[in-house]
Every structure is written in structure tokens, then in C-alpha cells.
mmCIF file of C-alpha atoms in Angstrom:
data_model
loop_
_atom_site.group_PDB
_atom_site.id
_atom_site.type_symbol
_atom_site.label_atom_id
_atom_site.label_comp_id
_atom_site.label_asym_id
_atom_site.label_seq_id
_atom_site.Cartn_x
_atom_site.Cartn_y
_atom_site.Cartn_z
ATOM 1 C CA UNK A 13 12.049 -0.141 2.094
ATOM 2 C CA UNK A 14 11.262 -3.832 1.614
ATOM 3 C CA UNK A 15 8.406 -4.810 -0.724
ATOM 4 C CA UNK A 16 6.333 -5.978 2.256
ATOM 5 C CA UNK A 17 6.692 -2.695 4.149
ATOM 6 C CA UNK A 18 5.942 -0.773 0.975
ATOM 7 C CA UNK A 19 2.873 -2.942 0.447
ATOM 8 C CA UNK A 20 1.376 -2.319 3.897
ATOM 9 C CA UNK A 21 2.150 1.405 3.581
ATOM 10 C CA UNK A 22 0.190 1.572 0.313
ATOM 11 C CA UNK A 23 -2.626 -0.489 1.807
ATOM 12 C CA UNK A 24 -2.729 2.002 4.683
ATOM 13 C CA UNK A 25 -3.131 4.845 2.182
ATOM 14 C CA UNK A 26 -6.075 3.078 0.556
ATOM 15 C CA UNK A 27 -7.592 2.554 4.001
ATOM 16 C CA UNK A 28 -7.277 6.289 4.710
ATOM 17 C CA UNK A 29 -9.005 7.143 1.439
ATOM 18 C CA UNK A 30 -11.841 4.714 2.131
ATOM 19 C CA UNK A 31 -12.440 6.006 5.656
ATOM 20 C CA UNK A 32 -12.520 9.604 4.407
ATOM 21 C CA UNK A 33 -15.223 8.569 1.927
ATOM 22 C CA UNK A 34 -17.116 6.741 4.692
ATOM 23 C CA UNK A 35 -17.162 9.847 6.866
ATOM 24 C CA UNK A 36 -18.409 12.032 4.019
ATOM 25 C CA UNK A 37 -21.006 9.793 2.389
ATOM 26 C CA UNK A 38 -21.903 6.785 4.527
ATOM 27 C CA UNK A 39 -21.654 7.414 8.238
ATOM 28 C CA UNK A 40 -24.887 9.375 8.717
ATOM 29 C CA UNK A 41 -27.115 7.116 6.632
ATOM 30 C CA UNK A 42 -29.515 4.522 8.051
ATOM 31 C CA UNK A 43 -28.365 1.758 5.686
ATOM 32 C CA UNK A 44 -26.925 -0.209 8.581
ATOM 33 C CA UNK A 45 -26.579 -3.581 6.853
ATOM 34 C CA UNK A 46 -25.044 -1.993 3.749
ATOM 35 C CA UNK A 47 -22.612 0.108 5.792
ATOM 36 C CA UNK A 48 -21.646 -2.925 7.825
ATOM 37 C CA UNK A 49 -20.897 -4.931 4.683
ATOM 38 C CA UNK A 50 -18.937 -2.093 3.094
ATOM 39 C CA UNK A 51 -16.846 -1.465 6.201
ATOM 40 C CA UNK A 52 -15.698 -5.075 6.115
ATOM 41 C CA UNK A 53 -15.417 -5.717 2.377
ATOM 42 C CA UNK A 54 -13.760 -2.423 1.449
ATOM 43 C CA UNK A 55 -11.303 -2.717 4.330
ATOM 44 C CA UNK A 56 -10.202 -6.078 2.893
ATOM 45 C CA UNK A 57 -10.209 -4.599 -0.598
ATOM 46 C CA UNK A 58 -7.562 -2.176 0.646
ATOM 47 C CA UNK A 59 -5.321 -5.239 1.120
ATOM 48 C CA UNK A 60 -5.808 -6.330 -2.493
ATOM 49 C CA UNK A 61 -5.541 -3.007 -4.337
ATOM 50 C CA UNK A 62 -1.771 -2.539 -3.789
ATOM 51 C CA UNK A 63 -1.228 -5.922 -5.489
ATOM 52 C CA UNK A 64 -2.896 -4.713 -8.690
ATOM 53 C CA UNK A 65 -0.309 -3.117 -10.950
ATOM 54 C CA UNK A 66 -1.787 -0.312 -13.032
ATOM 55 C CA UNK A 67 0.908 1.383 -15.062
ATOM 56 C CA UNK A 68 0.669 4.346 -17.347
ATOM 57 C CA UNK A 69 2.856 4.304 -20.463
ATOM 58 C CA UNK A 70 5.027 7.235 -21.425
ATOM 59 C CA UNK A 71 6.774 7.636 -24.765
ATOM 60 C CA UNK A 72 10.552 7.922 -24.883
ATOM 61 C CA UNK A 73 12.115 10.976 -26.461
ATOM 62 C CA UNK A 74 15.877 11.076 -26.559
ATOM 63 C CA UNK A 75 19.013 9.376 -27.687
ATOM 64 C CA UNK A 76 21.529 8.727 -24.921
ATOM 65 C CA UNK A 77 21.462 5.798 -22.577
ATOM 66 C CA UNK A 78 22.979 6.239 -19.141
ATOM 67 C CA UNK A 79 24.937 3.263 -17.878
ATOM 68 C CA UNK A 80 25.796 2.443 -14.299
ATOM 69 C CA UNK A 81 28.760 0.215 -13.594
ATOM 70 C CA UNK A 82 28.453 -1.392 -10.184
ATOM 71 C CA UNK A 83 31.010 -3.422 -8.344
ATOM 72 C CA UNK A 84 29.427 -6.694 -7.185
ATOM 73 C CA UNK A 85 32.456 -8.360 -5.606
ATOM 74 C CA UNK A 86 33.313 -8.094 -1.915
ATOM 75 C CA UNK A 87 35.990 -5.585 -1.032
ATOM 76 C CA UNK A 88 38.755 -6.797 1.254
ATOM 77 C CA UNK A 89 38.765 -3.457 3.029
ATOM 78 C CA UNK A 90 36.355 -3.123 5.940
ATOM 79 C CA UNK A 91 33.542 -0.695 5.226
ATOM 80 C CA UNK A 92 30.969 0.684 7.597
ATOM 81 C CA UNK A 93 27.665 -1.128 7.083
ATOM 82 C CA UNK A 94 24.567 1.040 6.711
ATOM 83 C CA UNK A 95 22.016 1.013 9.508
ATOM 84 C CA UNK A 96 19.553 -1.869 8.857
ATOM 85 C CA UNK A 97 16.391 0.212 8.799
ATOM 86 C CA UNK A 98 14.389 -2.439 6.952
ATOM 87 C CA UNK A 99 15.218 -5.143 9.494
ATOM 88 C CA UNK A 100 14.377 -2.819 12.392
ATOM 89 C CA UNK A 101 11.042 -1.800 10.849
ATOM 90 C CA UNK A 102 10.126 -5.411 10.145
ATOM 91 C CA UNK A 103 10.975 -6.342 13.742
ATOM 92 C CA UNK A 104 8.841 -3.490 15.109
ATOM 93 C CA UNK A 105 5.974 -4.527 12.847
ATOM 94 C CA UNK A 106 6.197 -8.164 13.981
ATOM 95 C CA UNK A 107 6.331 -7.190 17.673
ATOM 96 C CA UNK A 108 3.329 -4.889 17.307
ATOM 97 C CA UNK A 109 1.324 -7.577 15.517
ATOM 98 C CA UNK A 110 2.201 -10.142 18.207
ATOM 99 C CA UNK A 111 1.203 -7.757 21.019
ATOM 100 C CA UNK A 112 -2.112 -6.966 19.305
ATOM 101 C CA UNK A 113 -2.924 -10.654 18.893
ATOM 102 C CA UNK A 114 -1.947 -11.322 22.532
ATOM 103 C CA UNK A 115 -4.320 -8.613 23.790
ATOM 104 C CA UNK A 116 -7.232 -10.233 21.968
ATOM 105 C CA UNK A 117 -6.297 -13.705 23.161
ATOM 106 C CA UNK A 118 -6.233 -12.501 26.775
ATOM 107 C CA UNK A 119 -9.621 -10.828 26.268
ATOM 108 C CA UNK A 120 -11.053 -14.029 24.800
ATOM 109 C CA UNK A 121 -9.772 -16.102 27.737
ATOM 110 C CA UNK A 122 -11.315 -13.730 30.283
ATOM 111 C CA UNK A 123 -14.600 -13.840 28.397
ATOM 112 C CA UNK A 124 -14.593 -17.653 28.403
ATOM 113 C CA UNK A 125 -13.915 -17.713 32.138
ATOM 114 C CA UNK A 126 -17.021 -15.586 32.772
ATOM 115 C CA UNK A 127 -19.151 -17.715 30.424
ATOM 116 C CA UNK A 128 -18.172 -20.854 32.347
ATOM 117 C CA UNK A 129 -19.381 -19.330 35.633
ATOM 118 C CA UNK A 130 -23.001 -19.085 34.516
ATOM 119 C CA UNK A 131 -25.769 -21.563 33.914
ATOM 120 C CA UNK A 132 -26.560 -22.236 30.258
ATOM 121 C CA UNK A 133 -30.058 -22.689 28.843
ATOM 122 C CA UNK A 134 -31.497 -22.743 25.324
ATOM 123 C CA UNK A 135 -33.676 -19.740 24.586
ATOM 124 C CA UNK A 136 -34.953 -18.627 21.180
ATOM 125 C CA UNK A 137 -31.942 -18.403 18.817
ATOM 126 C CA UNK A 138 -29.209 -18.417 21.463
ATOM 127 C CA UNK A 139 -27.647 -20.081 24.451
ATOM 128 C CA UNK A 140 -28.526 -17.955 27.465
ATOM 129 C CA UNK A 141 -25.835 -17.720 30.165
ATOM 130 C CA UNK A 142 -27.305 -16.305 33.401
ATOM 131 C CA UNK A 143 -24.910 -15.051 36.092
ATOM 132 C CA UNK A 144 -25.871 -14.483 39.697
ATOM 133 C CA UNK A 145 -23.423 -11.607 40.062
ATOM 134 C CA UNK A 146 -24.143 -8.161 38.616
ATOM 135 C CA UNK A 147 -22.014 -7.985 35.443
ATOM 136 C CA UNK A 148 -22.423 -6.073 32.157
ATOM 137 C CA UNK A 149 -24.293 -8.115 29.583
ATOM 138 C CA UNK A 150 -22.618 -9.116 26.324
ATOM 139 C CA UNK A 151 -22.979 -11.583 23.473
ATOM 140 C CA UNK A 152 -20.498 -13.715 21.550
ATOM 141 C CA UNK A 153 -21.304 -16.189 18.827
ATOM 142 C CA UNK A 154 -24.603 -17.839 19.779
ATOM 143 C CA UNK A 155 -24.198 -17.045 23.481
ATOM 144 C CA UNK A 156 -25.835 -14.218 25.442
ATOM 145 C CA UNK A 157 -24.366 -13.492 28.892
ATOM 146 C CA UNK A 158 -26.579 -11.498 31.282
ATOM 147 C CA UNK A 159 -27.039 -11.139 35.028
ATOM 148 C CA UNK A 160 -30.185 -12.570 36.584
ATOM 149 C CA UNK A 161 -31.121 -9.094 37.838
ATOM 150 C CA UNK A 162 -31.025 -7.557 34.320
ATOM 151 C CA UNK A 163 -32.902 -10.520 32.851
ATOM 152 C CA UNK A 164 -35.760 -10.071 35.328
ATOM 153 C CA UNK A 165 -35.877 -6.267 35.580
ATOM 154 C CA UNK A 166 -34.776 -5.140 32.099
ATOM 155 C CA UNK A 167 -35.888 -7.639 29.423
ATOM 156 C CA UNK A 168 -34.951 -5.083 26.711
ATOM 157 C CA UNK A 169 -31.305 -5.849 27.461
ATOM 158 C CA UNK A 170 -31.780 -9.489 26.528
ATOM 159 C CA UNK A 171 -33.653 -8.450 23.378
ATOM 160 C CA UNK A 172 -30.765 -6.174 22.434
ATOM 161 C CA UNK A 173 -28.171 -8.923 22.876
ATOM 162 C CA UNK A 174 -30.392 -11.324 20.949
ATOM 163 C CA UNK A 175 -30.305 -8.908 18.005
ATOM 164 C CA UNK A 176 -26.501 -9.093 18.044
ATOM 165 C CA UNK A 177 -26.697 -12.886 17.946
ATOM 166 C CA UNK A 178 -29.261 -13.067 15.168
ATOM 167 C CA UNK A 179 -27.310 -10.648 12.973
ATOM 168 C CA UNK A 180 -23.990 -12.456 13.605
ATOM 169 C CA UNK A 181 -22.143 -9.342 14.734
ATOM 170 C CA UNK A 182 -19.442 -11.359 16.501
ATOM 171 C CA UNK A 183 -18.501 -12.846 13.114
ATOM 172 C CA UNK A 184 -17.825 -9.324 11.819
ATOM 173 C CA UNK A 185 -15.512 -8.614 14.746
ATOM 174 C CA UNK A 186 -13.672 -11.879 14.163
ATOM 175 C CA UNK A 187 -13.260 -11.132 10.441
ATOM 176 C CA UNK A 188 -11.938 -7.669 11.229
ATOM 177 C CA UNK A 189 -9.323 -8.993 13.648
ATOM 178 C CA UNK A 190 -6.683 -9.841 10.947
ATOM 179 C CA UNK A 191 -6.881 -6.247 9.710
ATOM 180 C CA UNK A 192 -6.185 -4.973 13.216
ATOM 181 C CA UNK A 193 -3.200 -7.308 13.513
ATOM 182 C CA UNK A 194 -1.759 -6.194 10.158
ATOM 183 C CA UNK A 195 -2.527 -2.487 10.554
ATOM 184 C CA UNK A 196 -1.978 -2.184 14.310
ATOM 185 C CA UNK A 197 0.282 0.804 13.566
ATOM 186 C CA UNK A 198 -2.452 2.693 11.716
ATOM 187 C CA UNK A 199 -4.883 4.593 14.023
ATOM 188 C CA UNK A 200 -7.530 4.423 11.304
ATOM 189 C CA UNK A 201 -7.955 0.671 11.652
ATOM 190 C CA UNK A 202 -8.913 1.107 15.308
ATOM 191 C CA UNK A 203 -11.283 3.926 14.414
ATOM 192 C CA UNK A 204 -12.914 1.816 11.682
ATOM 193 C CA UNK A 205 -13.291 -1.023 14.189
ATOM 194 C CA UNK A 206 -15.204 1.343 16.468
ATOM 195 C CA UNK A 207 -17.339 2.481 13.539
ATOM 196 C CA UNK A 208 -18.180 -1.148 12.796
ATOM 197 C CA UNK A 209 -19.178 -1.701 16.424
ATOM 198 C CA UNK A 210 -21.324 1.428 16.311
ATOM 199 C CA UNK A 211 -23.130 0.156 13.196
ATOM 200 C CA UNK A 212 -23.756 -3.084 15.105
ATOM 201 C CA UNK A 213 -25.374 -1.094 17.900
ATOM 202 C CA UNK A 214 -27.493 0.889 15.421
ATOM 203 C CA UNK A 215 -28.706 -2.374 13.897
ATOM 204 C CA UNK A 216 -29.432 -3.958 17.296
ATOM 205 C CA UNK A 217 -31.238 -0.837 18.544
ATOM 206 C CA UNK A 218 -33.357 -0.825 15.390
ATOM 207 C CA UNK A 219 -34.281 -4.465 16.014
ATOM 208 C CA UNK A 220 -35.278 -3.727 19.624
ATOM 209 C CA UNK A 221 -37.577 -0.854 18.592
ATOM 210 C CA UNK A 222 -39.183 -3.055 15.908
ATOM 211 C CA UNK A 223 -39.969 -5.627 18.639
ATOM 212 C CA UNK A 224 -42.414 -3.105 20.108
ATOM 213 C CA UNK A 225 -40.337 -1.880 23.056
ATOM 214 C CA UNK A 226 -41.031 1.772 23.926
ATOM 215 C CA UNK A 227 -38.258 3.902 22.416
ATOM 216 C CA UNK A 228 -38.222 6.500 25.211
ATOM 217 C CA UNK A 229 -37.960 3.911 27.990
ATOM 218 C CA UNK A 230 -35.290 2.070 26.029
ATOM 219 C CA UNK A 231 -33.210 5.237 25.640
ATOM 220 C CA UNK A 232 -33.472 5.931 29.376
ATOM 221 C CA UNK A 233 -32.270 2.399 30.025
ATOM 222 C CA UNK A 234 -29.260 3.046 27.761
ATOM 223 C CA UNK A 235 -28.382 6.143 29.772
ATOM 224 C CA UNK A 236 -28.580 4.273 33.087
ATOM 225 C CA UNK A 237 -26.498 1.350 31.875
ATOM 226 C CA UNK A 238 -23.852 3.114 29.778
ATOM 227 C CA UNK A 239 -21.968 4.991 32.503
ATOM 228 C CA UNK A 240 -18.901 3.289 33.914
ATOM 229 C CA UNK A 241 -19.535 -0.151 32.460
ATOM 230 C CA UNK A 242 -16.847 -2.449 31.025
ATOM 231 C CA UNK A 243 -16.961 -4.501 27.810
ATOM 232 C CA UNK A 244 -14.770 -7.164 26.252
ATOM 233 C CA UNK A 245 -12.890 -6.240 23.076
ATOM 234 C CA UNK A 246 -14.207 -9.260 21.148
ATOM 235 C CA UNK A 247 -17.800 -9.177 22.398
ATOM 236 C CA UNK A 248 -20.866 -7.137 21.481
ATOM 237 C CA UNK A 249 -22.233 -5.366 24.543
ATOM 238 C CA UNK A 250 -25.363 -3.494 25.561
ATOM 239 C CA UNK A 251 -23.371 -0.684 27.140
ATOM 240 C CA UNK A 252 -21.738 0.770 24.044
ATOM 241 C CA UNK A 253 -19.923 4.031 24.750
ATOM 242 C CA UNK A 254 -21.210 6.233 21.892
ATOM 243 C CA UNK A 255 -24.606 6.662 23.486
ATOM 244 C CA UNK A 256 -25.353 10.060 21.950
ATOM 245 C CA UNK A 257 -24.849 8.705 18.416
ATOM 246 C CA UNK A 258 -27.147 5.761 19.113
ATOM 247 C CA UNK A 259 -29.978 7.901 20.434
ATOM 248 C CA UNK A 260 -29.629 10.342 17.517
ATOM 249 C CA UNK A 261 -29.752 7.480 15.032
ATOM 250 C CA UNK A 262 -32.899 6.070 16.684
ATOM 251 C CA UNK A 263 -34.567 9.458 16.208
ATOM 252 C CA UNK A 264 -33.321 9.867 12.640
ATOM 253 C CA UNK A 265 -35.631 9.381 9.656
ATOM 254 C CA UNK A 266 -34.704 6.621 7.222
ATOM 255 C CA UNK A 267 -32.276 7.744 4.520
ATOM 256 C CA UNK A 268 -33.563 8.110 0.965
ATOM 257 C CA UNK A 269 -33.018 5.069 -1.222
ATOM 258 C CA UNK A 270 -31.299 7.129 -3.924
ATOM 259 C CA UNK A 271 -28.430 7.822 -1.513
ATOM 260 C CA UNK A 272 -27.277 4.240 -2.000
ATOM 261 C CA UNK A 273 -26.154 5.215 -5.495
ATOM 262 C CA UNK A 274 -23.840 7.878 -4.066
ATOM 263 C CA UNK A 275 -21.634 5.031 -2.832
ATOM 264 C CA UNK A 276 -20.653 4.344 -6.440
ATOM 265 C CA UNK A 277 -18.610 7.567 -6.377
ATOM 266 C CA UNK A 278 -15.942 5.581 -4.538
ATOM 267 C CA UNK A 279 -15.168 3.523 -7.673
ATOM 268 C CA UNK A 280 -13.604 6.325 -9.814
ATOM 269 C CA UNK A 281 -11.903 7.737 -6.737
ATOM 270 C CA UNK A 282 -10.191 4.405 -6.027
ATOM 271 C CA UNK A 283 -9.298 3.997 -9.709
ATOM 272 C CA UNK A 284 -7.647 7.428 -9.817
ATOM 273 C CA UNK A 285 -5.762 6.655 -6.617
ATOM 274 C CA UNK A 286 -4.517 3.347 -8.087
ATOM 275 C CA UNK A 287 -3.036 5.158 -11.079
ATOM 276 C CA UNK A 288 -1.426 7.732 -8.785
ATOM 277 C CA UNK A 289 0.170 5.022 -6.609
ATOM 278 C CA UNK A 290 1.746 3.139 -9.516
ATOM 279 C CA UNK A 291 4.822 4.396 -11.362
ATOM 280 C CA UNK A 292 4.803 5.004 -15.096
ATOM 281 C CA UNK A 293 6.487 2.533 -17.367
ATOM 282 C CA UNK A 294 8.844 3.700 -20.096
ATOM 283 C CA UNK A 295 8.229 1.865 -23.340
ATOM 284 C CA UNK A 296 11.754 2.423 -24.618
ATOM 285 C CA UNK A 297 13.613 0.690 -21.782
ATOM 286 C CA UNK A 298 16.188 -1.561 -23.459
ATOM 287 C CA UNK A 299 16.361 -5.263 -22.620
ATOM 288 C CA UNK A 300 18.398 -8.104 -24.065
ATOM 289 C CA UNK A 301 16.744 -10.444 -26.529
ATOM 290 C CA UNK A 302 17.156 -13.445 -24.227
ATOM 291 C CA UNK A 303 15.581 -11.636 -21.271
ATOM 292 C CA UNK A 304 18.773 -11.600 -19.184
ATOM 293 C CA UNK A 305 20.478 -8.504 -17.842
ATOM 294 C CA UNK A 306 23.463 -7.295 -19.890
ATOM 295 C CA UNK A 307 26.759 -8.066 -18.145
ATOM 296 C CA UNK A 308 30.033 -6.148 -18.246
ATOM 297 C CA UNK A 309 33.396 -7.921 -18.361
ATOM 298 C CA UNK A 310 35.064 -8.702 -15.073
ATOM 299 C CA UNK A 311 33.201 -8.537 -11.764
ATOM 300 C CA UNK A 312 30.757 -5.761 -12.652
ATOM 301 C CA UNK A 313 27.219 -5.529 -13.889
ATOM 302 C CA UNK A 314 24.809 -2.674 -14.706
ATOM 303 C CA UNK A 315 22.902 -1.522 -11.645
ATOM 304 C CA UNK A 316 20.255 0.399 -13.498
ATOM 305 C CA UNK A 317 19.487 1.212 -17.038
ATOM 306 C CA UNK A 318 17.251 4.109 -17.994
ATOM 307 C CA UNK A 319 16.634 6.265 -21.018
ATOM 308 C CA UNK A 320 17.488 9.910 -20.875
ATOM 309 C CA UNK A 321 17.155 12.657 -23.415
ATOM 310 C CA UNK A 322 20.347 13.164 -25.341
ATOM 311 C CA UNK A 323 22.382 16.090 -24.084
ATOM 312 C CA UNK A 324 23.019 17.901 -27.307
ATOM 313 C CA UNK A 325 25.646 20.557 -27.596
ATOM 314 C CA UNK A 326 26.954 22.533 -30.496
ATOM 315 C CA UNK A 327 28.132 20.275 -33.282
ATOM 316 C CA UNK A 328 31.876 19.935 -33.715
ATOM 317 C CA UNK A 329 31.398 20.106 -37.461
ATOM 318 C CA UNK A 330 29.446 22.762 -39.258
ATOM 319 C CA UNK A 331 27.110 20.309 -40.933
ATOM 320 C CA UNK A 332 26.661 17.917 -37.959
ATOM 321 C CA UNK A 333 23.172 17.719 -36.393
ATOM 322 C CA UNK A 334 22.181 16.916 -32.782
ATOM 323 C CA UNK A 335 20.795 13.406 -32.296
ATOM 324 C CA UNK A 336 17.317 14.518 -31.214
ATOM 325 C CA UNK A 337 16.713 16.718 -34.238
ATOM 326 C CA UNK A 338 17.481 14.188 -36.942
ATOM 327 C CA UNK A 339 14.649 12.733 -39.037
ATOM 328 C CA UNK A 340 15.991 9.176 -39.147
ATOM 329 C CA UNK A 341 18.375 8.571 -36.263
ATOM 330 C CA UNK A 342 21.549 6.505 -36.586
ATOM 331 C CA UNK A 343 21.171 2.825 -35.676
ATOM 332 C CA UNK A 344 23.663 0.401 -34.159
ATOM 333 C CA UNK A 345 23.841 -3.322 -34.969
ATOM 334 C CA UNK A 346 20.402 -3.186 -36.583
ATOM 335 C CA UNK A 347 18.740 -1.607 -33.516
ATOM 336 C CA UNK A 348 18.364 1.757 -31.831
ATOM 337 C CA UNK A 349 20.858 3.476 -29.552
ATOM 338 C CA UNK A 350 20.080 1.012 -26.747
ATOM 339 C CA UNK A 351 21.926 -1.608 -28.806
ATOM 340 C CA UNK A 352 25.012 0.581 -28.521
ATOM 341 C CA UNK A 353 24.494 0.564 -24.739
ATOM 342 C CA UNK A 354 24.438 -3.234 -24.693
ATOM 343 C CA UNK A 355 27.617 -3.383 -26.738
ATOM 344 C CA UNK A 356 29.225 -0.798 -24.463
ATOM 345 C CA UNK A 357 28.399 -2.988 -21.420
ATOM 346 C CA UNK A 358 30.194 -5.916 -22.988
ATOM 347 C CA UNK A 359 33.392 -3.874 -23.427
ATOM 348 C CA UNK A 360 33.713 -1.548 -20.436
ATOM 349 C CA UNK A 361 35.892 -2.438 -17.421
ATOM 350 C CA UNK A 362 35.996 -0.689 -14.076
ATOM 351 C CA UNK A 363 39.686 0.293 -13.613
ATOM 352 C CA UNK A 364 41.245 -1.683 -10.744
ATOM 353 C CA UNK A 365 42.946 1.346 -9.202
ATOM 354 C CA UNK A 366 39.651 3.231 -9.180
ATOM 355 C CA UNK A 367 38.095 0.296 -7.308
ATOM 356 C CA UNK A 368 40.883 0.344 -4.714
ATOM 357 C CA UNK A 369 40.567 4.116 -4.327
ATOM 358 C CA UNK A 370 36.749 3.832 -4.246
ATOM 359 C CA UNK A 371 36.378 6.460 -6.950
ATOM 360 C CA UNK A 372 32.886 6.956 -8.358
ATOM 361 C CA UNK A 373 31.341 9.492 -10.687
ATOM 362 C CA UNK A 374 29.663 10.331 -13.965
ATOM 363 C CA UNK A 375 31.582 10.594 -17.228
ATOM 364 C CA UNK A 376 29.965 12.368 -20.168
ATOM 365 C CA UNK A 377 31.402 11.819 -23.617
ATOM 366 C CA UNK A 378 30.315 13.221 -26.982
ATOM 367 C CA UNK A 379 31.102 11.838 -30.408
ATOM 368 C CA UNK A 380 30.048 12.208 -34.003
ATOM 369 C CA UNK A 381 28.591 9.460 -36.178
ATOM 370 C CA UNK A 382 29.809 10.313 -39.662
ATOM 371 C CA UNK A 383 28.078 9.885 -43.006
ATOM 372 C CA UNK A 384 29.949 6.605 -43.386
ATOM 373 C CA UNK A 385 28.772 5.397 -39.935
ATOM 374 C CA UNK A 386 32.213 5.649 -38.359
ATOM 375 C CA UNK A 387 32.610 7.125 -34.883
ATOM 376 C CA UNK A 388 34.945 10.132 -34.802
ATOM 377 C CA UNK A 389 35.599 13.372 -32.938
ATOM 378 C CA UNK A 390 35.263 11.650 -29.555
ATOM 379 C CA UNK A 391 35.423 14.332 -26.871
ATOM 380 C CA UNK A 392 35.206 14.286 -23.097
ATOM 381 C CA UNK A 393 32.533 16.747 -21.934
ATOM 382 C CA UNK A 394 32.712 15.875 -18.244
ATOM 383 C CA UNK A 395 35.273 13.677 -16.541
ATOM 384 C CA UNK A 396 35.858 12.112 -13.143
ATOM 385 C CA UNK A 397 39.456 10.842 -13.100
ATOM 386 C CA UNK A 398 41.983 10.050 -15.810
ATOM 387 C CA UNK A 399 41.665 6.251 -15.620
ATOM 388 C CA UNK A 400 37.842 6.307 -15.669
ATOM 389 C CA UNK A 401 37.785 8.908 -18.452
ATOM 390 C CA UNK A 402 40.328 6.984 -20.511
ATOM 391 C CA UNK A 403 38.367 3.735 -20.208
ATOM 392 C CA UNK A 404 35.181 5.359 -21.514
ATOM 393 C CA UNK A 405 37.069 7.027 -24.399
ATOM 394 C CA UNK A 406 38.794 3.760 -25.248
ATOM 395 C CA UNK A 407 35.543 1.827 -25.586
ATOM 396 C CA UNK A 408 33.724 4.551 -27.536
ATOM 397 C CA UNK A 409 36.640 4.989 -29.981
ATOM 398 C CA UNK A 410 36.643 1.238 -30.653
ATOM 399 C CA UNK A 411 32.968 1.266 -31.604
ATOM 400 C CA UNK A 412 31.973 -0.581 -34.803
ATOM 401 C CA UNK A 413 30.307 1.445 -37.502
ATOM 402 C CA UNK A 414 26.745 2.649 -37.134
ATOM 403 C CA UNK A 415 24.163 2.989 -39.847
ATOM 404 C CA UNK A 416 24.298 6.762 -40.457
ATOM 405 C CA UNK A 417 21.379 9.071 -39.778
ATOM 406 C CA UNK A 418 19.573 10.782 -42.632
ATOM 407 C CA UNK A 419 17.974 14.171 -43.095
ATOM 408 C CA UNK A 420 15.891 14.935 -46.210
ATOM 409 C CA UNK A 421 16.944 11.580 -47.621
ATOM 410 C CA UNK A 422 20.678 12.286 -47.312
ATOM 411 C CA UNK A 423 23.201 10.864 -44.863
ATOM 412 C CA UNK A 424 24.434 13.492 -42.424
ATOM 413 C CA UNK A 425 26.862 13.493 -39.481
ATOM 414 C CA UNK A 426 25.145 13.368 -36.081
ATOM 415 C CA UNK A 427 26.439 14.337 -32.626
ATOM 416 C CA UNK A 428 25.622 12.014 -29.752
ATOM 417 C CA UNK A 429 26.084 12.534 -25.978
ATOM 418 C CA UNK A 430 26.662 9.411 -23.902
ATOM 419 C CA UNK A 431 26.773 9.414 -20.058
ATOM 420 C CA UNK A 432 28.300 6.594 -17.993
ATOM 421 C CA UNK A 433 27.992 6.419 -14.190
ATOM 422 C CA UNK A 434 30.669 4.505 -12.266
ATOM 423 C CA UNK A 435 29.345 3.410 -8.875
ATOM 424 C CA UNK A 436 30.638 1.020 -6.223
ATOM 425 C CA UNK A 437 28.327 -0.854 -3.865
#
């Protein structure tokens, strides 16, 4: 998976966690302005969190370093290319984002066409667009669109739309649009968009009631107007679909102030999730002094380098000790066993016949580092093919002397297991 696809997948996970918290702790409260701000800000925070690298550190215990020899040249023989899943997924993502943006552009054009049909007049904090035909009222930016019939017979509708204008709800919808384009594939982003719209309606309804309009008559008006009406996706409308929720919220007592502090619970939850979504970093991973990747001779380079616990077996000599049990481990060229891995990279060659035959596999060799530091008793524990096995044995047997390991202040022979993975790509 490409880094971009991995990024949006992680951001989607954060979005899921946030929405679960919203349902549990925030949705039923009457802190409409706070909920509105959190729905927007935390949704955008979900885009930033995957970019923050939080890594836990784990100590390395072991002695052997596994090497992977990878062919980087192009084979003359034709090989079947793997299916380009990443390219396909990126194409699907781009198409979905383009379709989502197109839907909103079409909606905006239709809305502008309706606005141009009406007569505009300045009224209070908005531009009032009055239409002669009977159309559902809506607001966008500083404009309120309403039919002449509703303006004359139901002034509460205009008051409701004015609340949307004064609280800049259309700006929220515009700010949320990039999230819908990026996360079009995630159903949660569409659900959160509806939750944001519902909070807008709660806030507008609250403003209408505070203007002195009778709550019972206003609720009856909602019932009459909500059935079968159509709204634009970018506009705030009087006829919002979740009528039952709006009426329940109007009848609900104000939430206790102390409940605002419960929102802080999200902080440790997000922190724990950030640690869980980031891989641990091994402190003993070897790296060259100049910062470059160690190169093997010929047309090969290491694909991956990782530390593994030494695979100790019974010592070939009676007094030899396994690498992991020694007090002071043997050192190579003034460094730890990773220095031996770097030296090994500089010497190993992928046999040409093995390349032609496309032979891959893992060779495991064991040897003893004597009290004088010399490498002896080199044995093959697991082989792949004669030419690969012989190449590993050749390089190990030509190893320069190590600094011997010590136990109780005395030099002792130490057994060491060394795996090498041959892999073509």
C-alpha cells in the first residue's frame, strides 16, 4: 500500500474513534456551539494525527543479524508482473473524489439558478431573496431564500433561516467539504456531516425560541413543513429531516456545565490510539557511519536489515558458550555483531547460476569465535543449494579475527548463529 493510501486509512481510523466518542459523550448534550466546533476541528485533527510519528522503543536482545541479498538488476527473462493494486486503488480514490466534488458543484449551480430568479432586498443581517413560486426555504452565506407565501404566513421560517445566517452555518458546511472529498469512501464522514447539520438546526431552533416565538406552534410548523420537502446539499434549510431529534432537543433541559469536562477524556484515548498505530523502533538496528545503506559487491544490495535473537544450539566444543549467554560478547572491528554484518555485505556475492535459476532461500550457518578471536568450526545448519551454501561458508571462513568474548574475566570460545536470506526481486 502506498504511503498516501496508508495515510488516509489511518486518518479514517481516527475519524471512527472520534465519532464513537461523539456518540457516547457529546451527541445528547445541549452545548450546540461547542459540539459544532468540535465536530469540525476534531475531524480536521484526524487528518493531522497520522502525520505525527510516535514510536515506542524496544531493547534489542540477541546476537545474529539476518541479511537479505536482493537482485536489483533487470532480468532478461520475461516475468509476470504483479497486479498493480496500488495504482488501481489510487485511481478509484481519485475518481470517487472527483465525483463527490462534481455532485456539490452541480448542487451549487442549481442553488444559484434559484437565487437569481428571486428579488433581492436588504433585511436585518441578510439579503432576502423572495420567490413567487412555492419552494422550500433555505439559506446560504448571507442570503435567505423564501417564498412570498411563507414570508407572509409563517414568519418563524424567516427567523429560523436568519439564525443560520447569523451563526454562519454555511461556512461550516463549506469547511467540511474537503473532508467529504477526501473521505468519500468512508460512510462515517457522511454521517458526521449529517450530525453537523443537525447541530445547526438545534442552534437555529434555540435562536427562534429565544426570539419569543411560541414553541408549540413552531413545532407544529416543523411537522407541516418537513414532509416531502427537498433541500440543497450545500444549503441550510428549514425542513431538516431529523424532526424528532429537533423537537426532543427543544424540550430537553440544558446540560450541566460540568459535562463539558467529560470531553477531555478524548485526549488520553487519542494518545493511546496514536501509540497503537505507530510501530515500535528497535534501538539496535545497525546503520553505516556515513548514513548510507551498506552495499554488496556486484549488482545486489540488502533489502532489509533487522536484528534477531541468536539461534543458539549446542556448542561444538565442550567449553564453548552460546552468544546470548556470554557476559561480554565478542566484538568485530571495534563494534558489535552488526559490524560483522556490514563486513559480510561487502564480501558476499549472489551466485550467477542461482540468479539464472531464480533460486532463493535462507541459509543458516554456525561458527565458533575462539579465545584468540579466530573464526573456526564453521558449520552449515540449514542450506538452500550448494552454490548459495558455499558462498556463505566462503565469506564466513574468510572473516578477520574478532575480539573474543569473556566470561568471569577470562576469554572463552563462543558459538554464533548467522542467517542469510537470498531473495530476488
